[in-house]
GROMACS .gro file of C-alpha atoms in nm:
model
  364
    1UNK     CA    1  10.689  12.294  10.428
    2UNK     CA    2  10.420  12.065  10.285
    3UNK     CA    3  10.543  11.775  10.070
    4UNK     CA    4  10.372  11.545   9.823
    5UNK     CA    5  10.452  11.183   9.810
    6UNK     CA    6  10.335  10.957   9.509
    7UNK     CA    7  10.250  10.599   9.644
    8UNK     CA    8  10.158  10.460   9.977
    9UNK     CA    9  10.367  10.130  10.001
   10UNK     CA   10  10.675  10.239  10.137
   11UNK     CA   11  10.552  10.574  10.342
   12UNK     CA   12  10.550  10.387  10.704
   13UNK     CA   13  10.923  10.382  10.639
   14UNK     CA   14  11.008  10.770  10.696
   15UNK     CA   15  10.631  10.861  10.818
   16UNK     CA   16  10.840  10.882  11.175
   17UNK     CA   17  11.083  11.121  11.010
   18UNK     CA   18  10.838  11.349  10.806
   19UNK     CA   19  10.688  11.397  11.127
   20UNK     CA   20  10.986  11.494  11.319
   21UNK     CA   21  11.055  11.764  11.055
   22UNK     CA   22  10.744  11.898  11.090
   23UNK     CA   23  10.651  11.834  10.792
   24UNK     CA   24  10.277  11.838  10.594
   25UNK     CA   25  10.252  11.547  10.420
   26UNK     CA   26   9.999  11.508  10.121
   27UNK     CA   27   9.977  11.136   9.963
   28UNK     CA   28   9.857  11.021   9.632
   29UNK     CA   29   9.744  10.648   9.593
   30UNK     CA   30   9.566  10.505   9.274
   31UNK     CA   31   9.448  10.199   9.496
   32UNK     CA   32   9.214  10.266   9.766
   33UNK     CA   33   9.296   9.998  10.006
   34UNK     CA   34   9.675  10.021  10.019
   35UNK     CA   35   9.829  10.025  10.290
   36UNK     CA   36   9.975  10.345  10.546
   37UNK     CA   37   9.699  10.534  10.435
   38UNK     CA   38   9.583  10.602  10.770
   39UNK     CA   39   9.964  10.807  10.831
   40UNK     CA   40   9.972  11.102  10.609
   41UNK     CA   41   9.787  11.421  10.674
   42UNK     CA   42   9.603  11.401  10.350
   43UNK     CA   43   9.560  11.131  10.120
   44UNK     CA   44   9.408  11.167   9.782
   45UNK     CA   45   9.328  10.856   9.607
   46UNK     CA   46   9.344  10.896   9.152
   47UNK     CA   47   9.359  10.703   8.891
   48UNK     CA   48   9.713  10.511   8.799
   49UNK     CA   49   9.971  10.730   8.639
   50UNK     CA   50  10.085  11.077   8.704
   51UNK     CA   51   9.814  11.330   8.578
   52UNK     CA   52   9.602  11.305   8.888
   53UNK     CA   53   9.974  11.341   9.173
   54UNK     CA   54  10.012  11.622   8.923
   55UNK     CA   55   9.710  11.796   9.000
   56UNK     CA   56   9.717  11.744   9.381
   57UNK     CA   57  10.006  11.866   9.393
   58UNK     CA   58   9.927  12.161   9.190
   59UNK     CA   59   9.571  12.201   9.338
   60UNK     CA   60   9.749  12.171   9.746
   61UNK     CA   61  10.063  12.369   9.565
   62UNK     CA   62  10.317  12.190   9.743
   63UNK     CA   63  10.691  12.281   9.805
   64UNK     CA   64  10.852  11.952   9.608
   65UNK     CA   65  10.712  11.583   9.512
   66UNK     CA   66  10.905  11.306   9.622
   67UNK     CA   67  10.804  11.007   9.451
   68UNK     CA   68  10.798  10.637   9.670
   69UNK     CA   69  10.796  10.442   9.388
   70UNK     CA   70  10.940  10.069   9.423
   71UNK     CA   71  10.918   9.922   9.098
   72UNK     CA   72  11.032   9.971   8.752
   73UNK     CA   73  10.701  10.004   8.524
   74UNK     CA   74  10.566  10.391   8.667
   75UNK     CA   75  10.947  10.514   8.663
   76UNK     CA   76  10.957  10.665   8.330
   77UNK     CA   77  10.601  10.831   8.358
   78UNK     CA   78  10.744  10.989   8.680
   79UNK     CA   79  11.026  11.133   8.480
   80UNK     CA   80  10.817  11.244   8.197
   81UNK     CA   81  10.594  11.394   8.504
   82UNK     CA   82  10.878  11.563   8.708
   83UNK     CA   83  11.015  11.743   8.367
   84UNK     CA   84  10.685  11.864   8.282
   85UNK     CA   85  10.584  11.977   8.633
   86UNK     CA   86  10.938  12.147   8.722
   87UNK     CA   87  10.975  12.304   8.397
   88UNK     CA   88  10.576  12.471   8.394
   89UNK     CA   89  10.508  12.488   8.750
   90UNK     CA   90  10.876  12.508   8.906
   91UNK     CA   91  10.804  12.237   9.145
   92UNK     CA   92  11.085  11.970   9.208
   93UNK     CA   93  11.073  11.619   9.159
   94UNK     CA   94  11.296  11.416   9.371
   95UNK     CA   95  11.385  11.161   9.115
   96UNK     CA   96  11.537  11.031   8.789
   97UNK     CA   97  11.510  11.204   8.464
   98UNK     CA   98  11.366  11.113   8.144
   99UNK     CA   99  11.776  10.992   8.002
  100UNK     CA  100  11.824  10.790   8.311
  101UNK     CA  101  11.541  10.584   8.351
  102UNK     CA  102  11.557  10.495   7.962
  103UNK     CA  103  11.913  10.375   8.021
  104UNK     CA  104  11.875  10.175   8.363
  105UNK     CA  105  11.516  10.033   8.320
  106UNK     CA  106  11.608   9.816   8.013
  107UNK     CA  107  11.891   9.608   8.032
  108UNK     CA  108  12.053   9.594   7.716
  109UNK     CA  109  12.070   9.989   7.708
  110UNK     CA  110  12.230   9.958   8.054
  111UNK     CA  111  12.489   9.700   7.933
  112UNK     CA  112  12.508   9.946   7.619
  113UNK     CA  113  12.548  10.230   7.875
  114UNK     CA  114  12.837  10.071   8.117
  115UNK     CA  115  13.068   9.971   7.756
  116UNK     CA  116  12.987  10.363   7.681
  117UNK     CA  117  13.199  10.440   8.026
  118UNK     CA  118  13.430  10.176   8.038
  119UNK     CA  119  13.285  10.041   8.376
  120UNK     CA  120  13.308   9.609   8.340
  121UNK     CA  121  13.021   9.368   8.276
  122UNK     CA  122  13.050   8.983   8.240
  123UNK     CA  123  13.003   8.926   7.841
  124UNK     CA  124  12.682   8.914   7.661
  125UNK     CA  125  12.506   8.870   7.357
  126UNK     CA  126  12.135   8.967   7.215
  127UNK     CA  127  11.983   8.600   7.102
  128UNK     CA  128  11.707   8.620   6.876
  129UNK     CA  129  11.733   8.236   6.866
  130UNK     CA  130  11.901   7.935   7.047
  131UNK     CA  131  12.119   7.916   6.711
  132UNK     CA  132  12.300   8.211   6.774
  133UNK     CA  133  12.458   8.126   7.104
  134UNK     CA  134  12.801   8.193   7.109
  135UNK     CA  135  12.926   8.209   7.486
  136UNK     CA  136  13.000   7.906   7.655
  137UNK     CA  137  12.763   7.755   7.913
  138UNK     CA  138  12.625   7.824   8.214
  139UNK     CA  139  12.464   8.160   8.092
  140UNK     CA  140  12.211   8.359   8.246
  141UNK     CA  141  11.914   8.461   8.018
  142UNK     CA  142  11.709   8.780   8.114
  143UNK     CA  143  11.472   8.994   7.948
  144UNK     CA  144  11.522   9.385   7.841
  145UNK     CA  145  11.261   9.493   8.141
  146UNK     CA  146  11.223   9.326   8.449
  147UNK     CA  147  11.313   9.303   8.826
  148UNK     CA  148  11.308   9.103   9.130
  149UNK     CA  149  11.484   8.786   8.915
  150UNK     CA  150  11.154   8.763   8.691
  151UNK     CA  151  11.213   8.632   8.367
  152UNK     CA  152  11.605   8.525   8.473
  153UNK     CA  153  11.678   8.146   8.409
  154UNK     CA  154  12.058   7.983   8.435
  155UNK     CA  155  12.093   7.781   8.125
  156UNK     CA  156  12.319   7.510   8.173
  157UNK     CA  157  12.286   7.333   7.820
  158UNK     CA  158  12.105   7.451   7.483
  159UNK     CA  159  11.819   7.229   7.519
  160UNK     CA  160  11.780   7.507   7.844
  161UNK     CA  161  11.799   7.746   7.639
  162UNK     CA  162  11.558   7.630   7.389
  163UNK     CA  163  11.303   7.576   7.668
  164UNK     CA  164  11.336   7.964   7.749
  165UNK     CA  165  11.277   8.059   7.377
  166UNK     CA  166  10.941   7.907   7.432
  167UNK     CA  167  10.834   8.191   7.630
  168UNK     CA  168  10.996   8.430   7.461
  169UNK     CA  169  11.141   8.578   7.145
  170UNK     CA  170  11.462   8.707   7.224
  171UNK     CA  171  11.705   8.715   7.488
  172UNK     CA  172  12.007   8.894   7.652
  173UNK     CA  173  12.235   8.644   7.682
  174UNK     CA  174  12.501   8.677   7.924
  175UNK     CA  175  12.823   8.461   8.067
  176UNK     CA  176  12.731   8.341   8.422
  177UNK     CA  177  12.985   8.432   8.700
  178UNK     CA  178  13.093   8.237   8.985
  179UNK     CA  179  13.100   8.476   9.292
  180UNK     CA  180  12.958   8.724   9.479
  181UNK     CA  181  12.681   8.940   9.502
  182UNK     CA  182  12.703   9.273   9.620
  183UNK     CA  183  12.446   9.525   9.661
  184UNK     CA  184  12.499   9.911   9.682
  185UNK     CA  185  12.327  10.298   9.699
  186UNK     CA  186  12.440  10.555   9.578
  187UNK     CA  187  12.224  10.940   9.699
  188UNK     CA  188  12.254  11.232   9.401
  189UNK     CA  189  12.116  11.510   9.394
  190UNK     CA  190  12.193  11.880   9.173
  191UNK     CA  191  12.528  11.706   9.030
  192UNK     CA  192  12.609  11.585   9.397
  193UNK     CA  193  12.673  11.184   9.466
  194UNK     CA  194  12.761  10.964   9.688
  195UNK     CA  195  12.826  10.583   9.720
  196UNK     CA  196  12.674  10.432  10.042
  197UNK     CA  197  12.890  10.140  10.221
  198UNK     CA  198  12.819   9.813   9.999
  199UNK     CA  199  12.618   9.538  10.094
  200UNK     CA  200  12.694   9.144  10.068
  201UNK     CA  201  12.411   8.940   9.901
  202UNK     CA  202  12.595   8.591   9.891
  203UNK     CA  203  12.716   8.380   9.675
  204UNK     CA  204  12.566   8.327   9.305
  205UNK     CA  205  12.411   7.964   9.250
  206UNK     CA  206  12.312   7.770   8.894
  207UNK     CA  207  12.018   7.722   9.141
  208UNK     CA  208  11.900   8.074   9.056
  209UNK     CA  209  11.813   8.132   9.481
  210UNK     CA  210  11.617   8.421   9.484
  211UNK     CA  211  11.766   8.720   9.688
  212UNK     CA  212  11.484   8.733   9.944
  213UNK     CA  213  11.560   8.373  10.029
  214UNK     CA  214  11.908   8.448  10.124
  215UNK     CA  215  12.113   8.590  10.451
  216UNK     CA  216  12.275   8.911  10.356
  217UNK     CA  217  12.509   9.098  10.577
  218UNK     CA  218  12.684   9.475  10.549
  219UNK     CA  219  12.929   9.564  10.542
  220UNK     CA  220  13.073   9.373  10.230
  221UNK     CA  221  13.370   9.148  10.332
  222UNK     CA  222  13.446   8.971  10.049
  223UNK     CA  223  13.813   8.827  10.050
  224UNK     CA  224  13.997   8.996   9.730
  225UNK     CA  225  13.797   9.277   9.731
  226UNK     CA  226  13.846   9.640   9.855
  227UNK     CA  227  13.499   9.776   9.906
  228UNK     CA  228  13.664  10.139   9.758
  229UNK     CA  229  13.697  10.018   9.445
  230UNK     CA  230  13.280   9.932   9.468
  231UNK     CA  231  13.212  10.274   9.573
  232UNK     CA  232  13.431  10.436   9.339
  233UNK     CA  233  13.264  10.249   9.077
  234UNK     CA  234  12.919  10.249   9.217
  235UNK     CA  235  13.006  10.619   9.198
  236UNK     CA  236  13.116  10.700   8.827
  237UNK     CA  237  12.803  10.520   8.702
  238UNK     CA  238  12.625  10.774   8.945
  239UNK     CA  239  12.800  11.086   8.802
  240UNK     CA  240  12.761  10.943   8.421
  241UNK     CA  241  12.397  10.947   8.490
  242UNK     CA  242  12.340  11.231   8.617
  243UNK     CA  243  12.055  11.258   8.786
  244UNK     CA  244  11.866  11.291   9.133
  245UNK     CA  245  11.767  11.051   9.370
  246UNK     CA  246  11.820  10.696   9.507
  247UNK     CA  247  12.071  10.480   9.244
  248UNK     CA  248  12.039  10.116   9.328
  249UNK     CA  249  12.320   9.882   9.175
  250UNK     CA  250  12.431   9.526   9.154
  251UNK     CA  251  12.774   9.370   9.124
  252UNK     CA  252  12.936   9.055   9.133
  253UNK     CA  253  13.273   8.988   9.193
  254UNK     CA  254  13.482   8.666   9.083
  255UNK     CA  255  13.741   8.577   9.300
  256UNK     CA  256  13.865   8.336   9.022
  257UNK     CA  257  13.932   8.654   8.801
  258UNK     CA  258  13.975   8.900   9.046
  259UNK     CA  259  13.713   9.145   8.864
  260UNK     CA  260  13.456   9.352   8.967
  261UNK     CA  261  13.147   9.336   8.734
  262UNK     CA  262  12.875   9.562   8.707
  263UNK     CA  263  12.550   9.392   8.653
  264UNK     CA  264  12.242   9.642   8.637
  265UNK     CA  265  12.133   9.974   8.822
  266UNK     CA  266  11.804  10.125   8.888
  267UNK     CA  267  11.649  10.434   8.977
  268UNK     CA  268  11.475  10.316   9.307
  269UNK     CA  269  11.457  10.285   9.656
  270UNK     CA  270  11.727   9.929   9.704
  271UNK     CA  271  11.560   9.627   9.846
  272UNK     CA  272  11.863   9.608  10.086
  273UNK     CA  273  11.786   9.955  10.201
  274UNK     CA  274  11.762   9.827  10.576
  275UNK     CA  275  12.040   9.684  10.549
  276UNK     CA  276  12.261   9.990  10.424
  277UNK     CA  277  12.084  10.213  10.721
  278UNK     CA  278  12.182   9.957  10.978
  279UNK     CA  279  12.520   9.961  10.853
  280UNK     CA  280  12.584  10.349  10.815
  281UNK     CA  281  12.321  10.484  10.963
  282UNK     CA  282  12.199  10.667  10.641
  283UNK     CA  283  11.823  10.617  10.530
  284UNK     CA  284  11.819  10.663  10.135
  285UNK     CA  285  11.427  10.729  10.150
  286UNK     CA  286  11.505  11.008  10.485
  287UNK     CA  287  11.775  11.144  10.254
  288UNK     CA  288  11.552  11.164   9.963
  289UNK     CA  289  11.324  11.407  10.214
  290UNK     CA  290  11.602  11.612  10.272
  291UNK     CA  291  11.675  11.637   9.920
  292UNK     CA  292  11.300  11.789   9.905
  293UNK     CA  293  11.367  12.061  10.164
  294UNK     CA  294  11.687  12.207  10.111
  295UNK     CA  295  11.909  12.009  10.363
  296UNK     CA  296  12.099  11.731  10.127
  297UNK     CA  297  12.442  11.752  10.132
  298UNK     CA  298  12.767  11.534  10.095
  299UNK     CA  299  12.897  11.665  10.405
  300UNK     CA  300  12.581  11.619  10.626
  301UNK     CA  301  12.541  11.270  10.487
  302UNK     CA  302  12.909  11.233  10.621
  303UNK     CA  303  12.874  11.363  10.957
  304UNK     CA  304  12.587  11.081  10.972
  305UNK     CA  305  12.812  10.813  10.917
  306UNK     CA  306  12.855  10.541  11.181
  307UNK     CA  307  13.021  10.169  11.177
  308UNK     CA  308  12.782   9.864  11.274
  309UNK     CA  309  12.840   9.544  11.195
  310UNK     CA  310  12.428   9.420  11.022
  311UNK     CA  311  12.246   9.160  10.887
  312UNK     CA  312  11.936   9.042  10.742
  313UNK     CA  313  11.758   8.697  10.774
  314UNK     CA  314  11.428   8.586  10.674
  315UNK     CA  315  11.260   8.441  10.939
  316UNK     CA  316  10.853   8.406  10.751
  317UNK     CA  317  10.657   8.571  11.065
  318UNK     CA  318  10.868   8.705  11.323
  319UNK     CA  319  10.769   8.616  11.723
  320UNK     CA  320  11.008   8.776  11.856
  321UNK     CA  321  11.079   9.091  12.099
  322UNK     CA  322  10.887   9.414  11.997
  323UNK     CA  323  11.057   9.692  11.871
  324UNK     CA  324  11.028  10.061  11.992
  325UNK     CA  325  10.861  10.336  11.819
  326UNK     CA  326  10.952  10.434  11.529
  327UNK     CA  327  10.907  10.063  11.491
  328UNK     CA  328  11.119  10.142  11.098
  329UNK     CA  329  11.360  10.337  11.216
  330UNK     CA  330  11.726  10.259  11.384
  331UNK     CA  331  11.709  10.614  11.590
  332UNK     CA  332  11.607  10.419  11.927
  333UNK     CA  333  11.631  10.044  11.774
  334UNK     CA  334  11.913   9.777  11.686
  335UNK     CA  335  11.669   9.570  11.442
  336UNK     CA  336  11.341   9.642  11.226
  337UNK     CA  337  11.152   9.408  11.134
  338UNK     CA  338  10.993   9.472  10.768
  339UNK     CA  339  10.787   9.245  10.466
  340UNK     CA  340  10.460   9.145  10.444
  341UNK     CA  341  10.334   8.858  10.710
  342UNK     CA  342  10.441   8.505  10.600
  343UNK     CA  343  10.766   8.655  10.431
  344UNK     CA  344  10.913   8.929  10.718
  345UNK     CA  345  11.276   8.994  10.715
  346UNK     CA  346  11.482   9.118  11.043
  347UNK     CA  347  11.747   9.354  11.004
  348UNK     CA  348  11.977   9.396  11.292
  349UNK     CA  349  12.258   9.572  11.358
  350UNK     CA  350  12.555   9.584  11.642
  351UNK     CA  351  12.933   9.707  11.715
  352UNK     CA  352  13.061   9.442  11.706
  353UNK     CA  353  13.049   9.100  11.519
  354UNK     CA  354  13.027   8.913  11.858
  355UNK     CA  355  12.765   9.153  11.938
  356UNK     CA  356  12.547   9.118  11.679
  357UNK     CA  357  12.551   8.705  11.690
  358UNK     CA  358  12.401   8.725  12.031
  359UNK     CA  359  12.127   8.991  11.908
  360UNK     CA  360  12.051   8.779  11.607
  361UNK     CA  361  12.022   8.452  11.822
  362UNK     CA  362  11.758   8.670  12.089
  363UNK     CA  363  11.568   8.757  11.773
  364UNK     CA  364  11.544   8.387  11.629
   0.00000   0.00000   0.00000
């Protein structure tokens, strides 16, 4: 079985498990000095979109193209890519369509999207101009595209919101919620889904904290809230899209109100990805191999199913104990350590809450 992956950044996470399967692994890269080059059997560097991973994987003719793609910009050229390519060649593409990407990588078609399916969202409104503000302060202001909290500002008065209009011309406007964050995957594949256990992200702040900053721990125990109803959720948004791959999604949920909110989903590997792995013992981006070769299925993601207690801290540069090889993986390890040098994350994981204090405090 030889496999083509399309990006280099996030291949040292399942190198270990492409290996294991015995796997050939072919890797196209439009930058030359990336990183993990040095892991796949081939690498092929080409120029940035998907004409050149096209003809590799033509050229090597591989057995399916799983893309590693971590941000939102390339996303809808690899759907354009993986209709053309299945559809002449009969190769699959292990990810989102053309329909999904269009309605999760802009926001206000999402927000459009989750009224379309009667799943909640906190109220918004399109602002062309401060004028029009009709929701009562704080509101958040975001842009249609956009991820990692660029472009987001809580406005706490209009004069904020005049300040944002500076930058830019229009705005989705929407009602800020008191509560908490949760994080969750959900795995499709050929009409198949399934919601991954929920993740905890802490509490929101008119501070705007930015989730890297903050201690998140799985699974989600947030008093009021039954983590089925996330799933289930997490889970018709899934089957509405209806599509392959990794589904990341955010919610919030206000204890004052007792609602769940849906706030955005995307068609990528989850930043909290460790954290859900640790948790469950599921890897999304493993899963999205197995999707590749024929052996994705609800009830073998099931039988992989285990209960740890996780979290994840950011710690800058970690000094701690090393881990064993597969230094990514949880197969022989009960934390990873991940992120680029000054901003490294540790994800543990343990049976027990007690359990996974005293690991955390030998880490730190």
């Amino acid at each position: 079985m030889k496999l083509l992956f399309i990006g280099s950044r996030l291949y040292d996470d399942l190198d270990w498990y492409v290996r294991s399967k015995g796997i050939e692994s072919v890797l196209t890269e439009s930058n030359e000095n990336a990183i993990n080059l040095d892991l796949p059997d081939q690498v092929f560097i080409v120029p940035r979109g998907m004409d050149g991973p096209k003809q590799v994987a033509m050229m090597q003719n591989v057995d399916a193209i799983v893309p590693l793609i971590g941000i939102d910009p390339p996303l809808i050229d690899v759907a354009h890519m993986k209709e053309e390519i299945e559809k002449e060649q009969g190769i699959p593409v292990v990810a989102a369509d053309v329909r999904a990407v269009k309605l999760t990588s802009n926001k206000i078609k999402t927000k459009e999207f989750y009224g379309d399916i009667g799943v909640v969202t906190p109220d918004y409104q399109i602002l062309n101009s401060p004028d029009e503000l009709n929701l009562e302060f704080p509101v958040v202001l975001k842009q249609g595209e956009g991820q990692g909290g660029k472009d987001i500002k809580v406005a706490k008065s209009l004069e904020d919101v005049k300040d944002y209009f500076e930058d830019f011309n229009q705005a989705l406007c929407e009602k800020f919620v008191e509560g908490s964050e949760i994080s969750i995957e959900v795995l499709g594949f050929n009409g198949e889904f399934i919601a991954l256990p929920p993740i905890y992200k802490g509490e929101t702040t008119l501070e705007g904290v930015h989730p890297l900053n903050k201690v998140k721990t799985g699974p989600c125990m947030v008093e009021g809230l039954d983590n089925n109803l996330v799933q289930h959720t997490a889970y018709k948004i899934a089957k509405n899209l209806n599509s392959d791959g990794i589904f990341e999604m955010d919610f919030m949920f206000s204890k004052e109100k007792n609602q769940l909110y849906a706030i955005e989903v995307n068609t990528r590997p989850n930043g909290t990805r460790y954290l859900t792995t640790a948790t469950c013992g599921v890897n999304s981006l493993c899963e999205l191999v197995n999707m590749a070769i024929g052996e994705f299925s609800i009830a073998n993601v099931l039988d992989k199913l285990e209960y740890n207690y996780s979290t994840e801290i950011p710690i800058g540069d970690y000094e701690g104990p090393s881990p064993n090889e597969p230094v990514k993986s949880f197969e022989d390890n009960n934390f990873v350590v991940h992120g680029p040098e000054g901003y490294q994350r540790v994800t543990a994981r343990a049976d027990s809450k007690e359990g996974l204090e005293n690991l955390v405090d030998k880490l730190t």
